Amino acid sequence: MNKIDQGVEVPEADLRAPYTADHCSRWAPAFRNLLWFDETKRGEPWANQSTYLRDAQWLISRQAPYVFACKGGDNDEPHNHNDLGHFMLFADGEAVVKDLGCGMYCEDYFNEKRYSFFCNGSQGHSVPIINQQYQKAGRSHTATVRNVSIGKDIDRIEMELEHAYDIDSLQKLKRTFTWRKGAHPSLVLSDFYQFSEKPLSIVERFIIPDLPLSSTNDGIVLEGEHKLKITFDRHLLEWTVHTHTFFNHFGEEETVQTLDFAVREARRLVQVEWQFMFL
């Protein structure tokens, strides 16, 4: 495989971001392109690979044409979003569990109202809403990654997220991602909660494209170009879907859906699980 000296793969030219893609016309990306340019290099398709970025607490796995990524970290990162435990799924370039990216910059985007914006607050990410509360910003609100394993057939990561929230009764929230690779990979997401007293409510939120949904006996199918089936225990969880609009970084209005799963009987000990399967 064609690589530059530092061992970084050279992707195909179609993935190149042209200078005009940055509507802010920032110096750093333009200067980087000049430094990195090498006319003797020719890109090739990215190989299947799983990578754990320890400092950032990101796990990324490419199983072409599918990609899974999830993150830990803390809620005081540069250009921070409150997104501990957030994850994404892609199929042939189509995001089927989404990240919204940056919103439209304005005065309130950079003051105390920052996390009221759907892009920035945890309400706009695929993370739980507990007792009707979202994650909080700040360095003390952090994820703790306990275990990461990358294997030939399965990748797994476990992280503790209780410190992402200001909820005194939340003693533990362990989120586990199990990514099963292969021709048609699948993701199992499991969340375990422990409270010191009965919680008022637990809602698990997933951010999905504005595409049709169909219901089956054991789950839901997102009807995109690549269908995604989400299975779950209907006895434990009740699902609803809502449409949201927001302004993206280019000032364009976008529409997405929040797929919310409410725990029917919130208890001191709760474990819930979903499987995401590409059809």
XYZ file of C-alpha atoms in Angstrom:
279
model
C 0.000 0.000 0.000
C 1.220 3.459 -0.884
C 2.033 5.411 2.296
C 3.983 8.508 3.164
C 7.123 8.168 5.251
C 5.331 8.653 8.577
C 3.155 5.620 7.903
C -0.053 7.510 7.103
C -2.167 6.020 4.342
C -2.735 8.209 1.300
C -6.469 8.145 0.512
C -8.064 8.308 -2.889
C -8.180 11.719 -4.553
C -11.994 11.791 -4.384
C -11.712 12.277 -0.617
C -9.630 15.427 -1.003
C -11.165 18.544 0.522
C -10.620 21.421 -1.923
C -9.658 24.855 -0.641
C -13.116 26.184 -1.459
C -14.690 23.617 0.900
C -13.647 25.802 3.840
C -16.008 28.759 3.640
C -14.044 30.438 6.461
C -10.912 30.429 4.247
C -8.710 29.513 7.202
C -4.946 29.647 6.865
C -4.094 26.430 8.710
C -5.823 23.957 6.319
C -4.444 25.765 3.264
C -0.902 25.767 4.685
C -1.225 22.099 5.643
C -2.200 21.218 2.075
C 0.955 22.901 0.808
C 3.132 21.081 3.322
C 1.563 17.702 2.618
C 1.451 17.896 -1.153
C 3.604 15.323 -2.926
C 2.982 14.878 -6.641
C 4.721 11.481 -6.595
C 2.108 9.952 -4.288
C -1.000 8.211 -5.540
C -3.847 7.384 -3.206
C -5.469 3.989 -2.772
C -8.695 2.825 -1.094
C -8.390 2.760 2.664
C -7.878 -0.704 4.082
C -10.166 -2.206 6.707
C -8.742 -1.239 10.059
C -9.692 -0.577 13.686
C -7.874 2.119 15.651
C -8.150 3.296 19.243
C -6.892 6.847 19.833
C -5.968 6.620 23.500
C -5.563 10.321 24.327
C -8.790 11.366 22.602
C -10.606 8.144 23.637
C -11.942 7.517 20.150
C -12.501 4.053 18.658
C -12.818 3.996 14.853
C -13.361 0.871 12.778
C -13.541 0.678 8.974
C -15.097 -2.444 7.497
C -15.748 -1.219 3.977
C -18.239 0.007 3.083
C -19.215 0.326 6.775
C -17.719 2.467 9.537
C -18.313 2.608 13.289
C -16.919 5.288 15.610
C -17.509 6.221 19.243
C -15.925 8.603 21.734
C -15.219 9.196 25.398
C -13.092 12.180 26.403
C -14.367 15.072 28.509
C -16.757 17.972 28.071
C -14.085 20.663 28.066
C -12.440 19.884 24.734
C -11.548 22.500 22.081
C -14.743 23.562 20.279
C -16.462 21.329 22.823
C -19.765 19.540 22.399
C -21.336 17.682 25.339
C -21.104 14.271 23.697
C -19.525 11.676 25.993
C -20.491 8.183 24.818
C -21.691 9.454 21.440
C -21.341 7.167 18.394
C -21.785 7.083 14.624
C -22.517 4.464 11.968
C -21.902 4.877 8.231
C -22.750 2.731 5.224
C -20.991 3.562 1.954
C -20.634 7.189 3.013
C -24.226 7.526 4.245
C -24.539 8.388 7.950
C -27.258 6.218 9.473
C -26.492 7.205 13.080
C -25.347 10.797 12.737
C -23.133 13.471 14.161
C -24.409 16.962 13.382
C -21.049 18.696 13.307
C -20.711 22.432 13.851
C -23.694 24.719 13.917
C -23.954 28.202 12.453
C -21.665 30.587 14.324
C -23.346 33.507 16.068
C -22.870 35.480 19.282
C -24.784 33.056 21.510
C -22.824 30.117 20.096
C -19.825 31.328 22.136
C -21.431 32.423 25.407
C -23.428 30.818 28.220
C -26.151 29.811 25.739
C -23.758 27.578 23.764
C -25.234 24.274 24.897
C -28.799 25.287 24.168
C -27.872 24.836 20.493
C -28.950 21.424 19.243
C -25.536 20.734 17.655
C -23.618 21.458 20.854
C -25.651 20.088 23.740
C -26.017 16.404 24.494
C -29.667 16.684 23.398
C -28.290 16.612 19.835
C -26.153 13.497 20.347
C -26.748 9.768 20.703
C -26.493 9.679 24.490
C -28.947 9.198 27.380
C -31.237 11.808 28.921
C -31.592 11.024 32.633
C -34.243 12.566 34.877
C -34.871 14.968 31.980
C -31.296 16.240 32.316
C -28.596 16.513 29.672
C -24.839 16.191 30.098
C -22.963 19.113 31.625
C -19.981 21.033 30.270
C -16.615 21.252 32.002
C -13.428 19.292 32.653
C -14.950 17.446 35.623
C -17.597 15.957 33.331
C -15.628 13.144 31.802
C -15.782 9.594 30.514
C -13.609 6.847 31.952
C -12.646 4.150 29.465
C -12.173 0.871 31.324
C -11.564 -1.706 28.615
C -10.712 -1.649 24.921
C -10.127 -4.745 22.832
C -9.535 -4.870 19.096
C -9.726 -8.283 17.484
C -9.978 -9.915 14.108
C -13.747 -10.387 14.356
C -14.880 -8.200 17.268
C -13.985 -4.795 18.715
C -15.251 -3.864 22.169
C -15.005 -0.755 24.321
C -16.419 -0.091 27.798
C -16.709 3.373 29.294
C -18.224 4.840 32.447
C -20.334 7.952 31.910
C -21.866 8.787 35.292
C -19.616 11.855 35.651
C -21.022 13.324 32.442
C -24.166 14.273 34.400
C -24.861 16.326 37.542
C -27.155 13.714 39.064
C -26.238 12.784 42.637
C -28.254 9.560 42.617
C -26.534 8.242 39.459
C -23.840 5.941 40.855
C -22.857 4.173 37.633
C -23.539 4.351 33.931
C -21.487 1.838 31.988
C -21.825 1.983 28.193
C -20.459 -0.954 26.186
C -20.078 -1.058 22.413
C -19.500 -4.447 20.747
C -18.727 -4.134 17.033
C -18.992 -7.443 15.170
C -17.125 -7.252 11.903
C -17.651 -9.105 8.651
C -19.458 -8.708 5.360
C -22.529 -7.339 7.209
C -21.239 -5.964 10.507
C -23.475 -5.242 13.473
C -23.193 -3.166 16.627
C -24.483 -4.125 20.074
C -24.930 -1.206 22.468
C -25.513 -2.004 26.133
C -26.081 0.510 28.945
C -26.081 -0.426 32.637
C -27.396 2.042 35.229
C -27.096 2.009 38.999
C -28.874 4.615 41.127
C -29.029 5.237 44.865
C -32.752 5.936 44.479
C -35.359 5.260 41.852
C -34.837 7.603 38.864
C -37.633 9.740 37.512
C -36.957 8.806 33.878
C -34.395 7.341 31.502
C -34.538 8.136 27.788
C -31.966 6.804 25.340
C -31.592 9.033 22.289
C -30.181 8.206 18.852
C -29.661 10.827 16.138
C -30.712 9.510 12.729
C -31.317 10.992 9.252
C -34.699 12.262 8.176
C -35.612 8.960 6.516
C -38.688 6.707 6.757
C -38.935 4.203 9.603
C -40.840 0.940 9.552
C -41.720 -1.175 12.557
C -41.166 -4.921 12.918
C -42.029 -7.395 15.670
C -38.603 -7.066 17.247
C -37.456 -3.612 16.198
C -37.340 -0.766 13.697
C -35.881 -0.445 10.200
C -34.401 2.809 8.947
C -35.186 2.877 5.242
C -32.107 4.524 3.766
C -30.070 3.546 0.752
C -28.548 1.011 3.136
C -31.225 -0.292 5.499
C -30.412 -0.369 9.204
C -32.413 -2.592 11.552
C -32.460 -1.716 15.252
C -33.680 -4.482 17.550
C -34.587 -4.044 21.223
C -36.837 -5.427 23.982
C -40.270 -3.863 23.545
C -41.217 -4.949 27.068
C -38.477 -2.736 28.507
C -38.481 0.161 26.060
C -41.077 2.379 24.369
C -39.924 4.279 21.304
C -40.925 7.592 19.766
C -39.460 9.632 16.940
C -39.325 13.411 16.572
C -38.152 15.737 13.813
C -35.713 18.554 14.549
C -34.328 21.347 12.406
C -31.125 23.260 12.984
C -28.751 25.548 11.095
C -25.499 23.908 10.104
C -22.082 25.549 9.897
C -22.890 26.955 6.450
C -26.114 28.591 7.662
C -28.262 26.019 5.868
C -31.289 24.517 7.566
C -31.030 20.753 8.102
C -33.578 18.257 9.359
C -32.810 15.186 11.448
C -34.752 12.810 13.642
C -34.320 11.855 17.289
C -35.178 8.245 17.957
C -35.982 8.121 21.682
C -36.348 4.975 23.777
C -37.961 5.527 27.170
C -37.408 2.896 29.848
C -40.934 1.794 30.744
C -40.122 1.069 34.397
C -37.173 3.070 35.670
C -35.545 1.270 38.600
C -32.393 1.595 40.701
C -30.710 -1.078 38.550
C -31.442 -0.985 34.819
C -29.784 -2.637 31.836
C -30.897 -1.982 28.271
C -29.525 -3.173 24.941
C -29.883 -2.570 21.210
C -28.490 -4.276 18.148
C -27.853 -2.277 14.975
C -27.705 -4.492 11.891
C -27.070 -3.518 8.265
C -29.473 -5.336 5.937
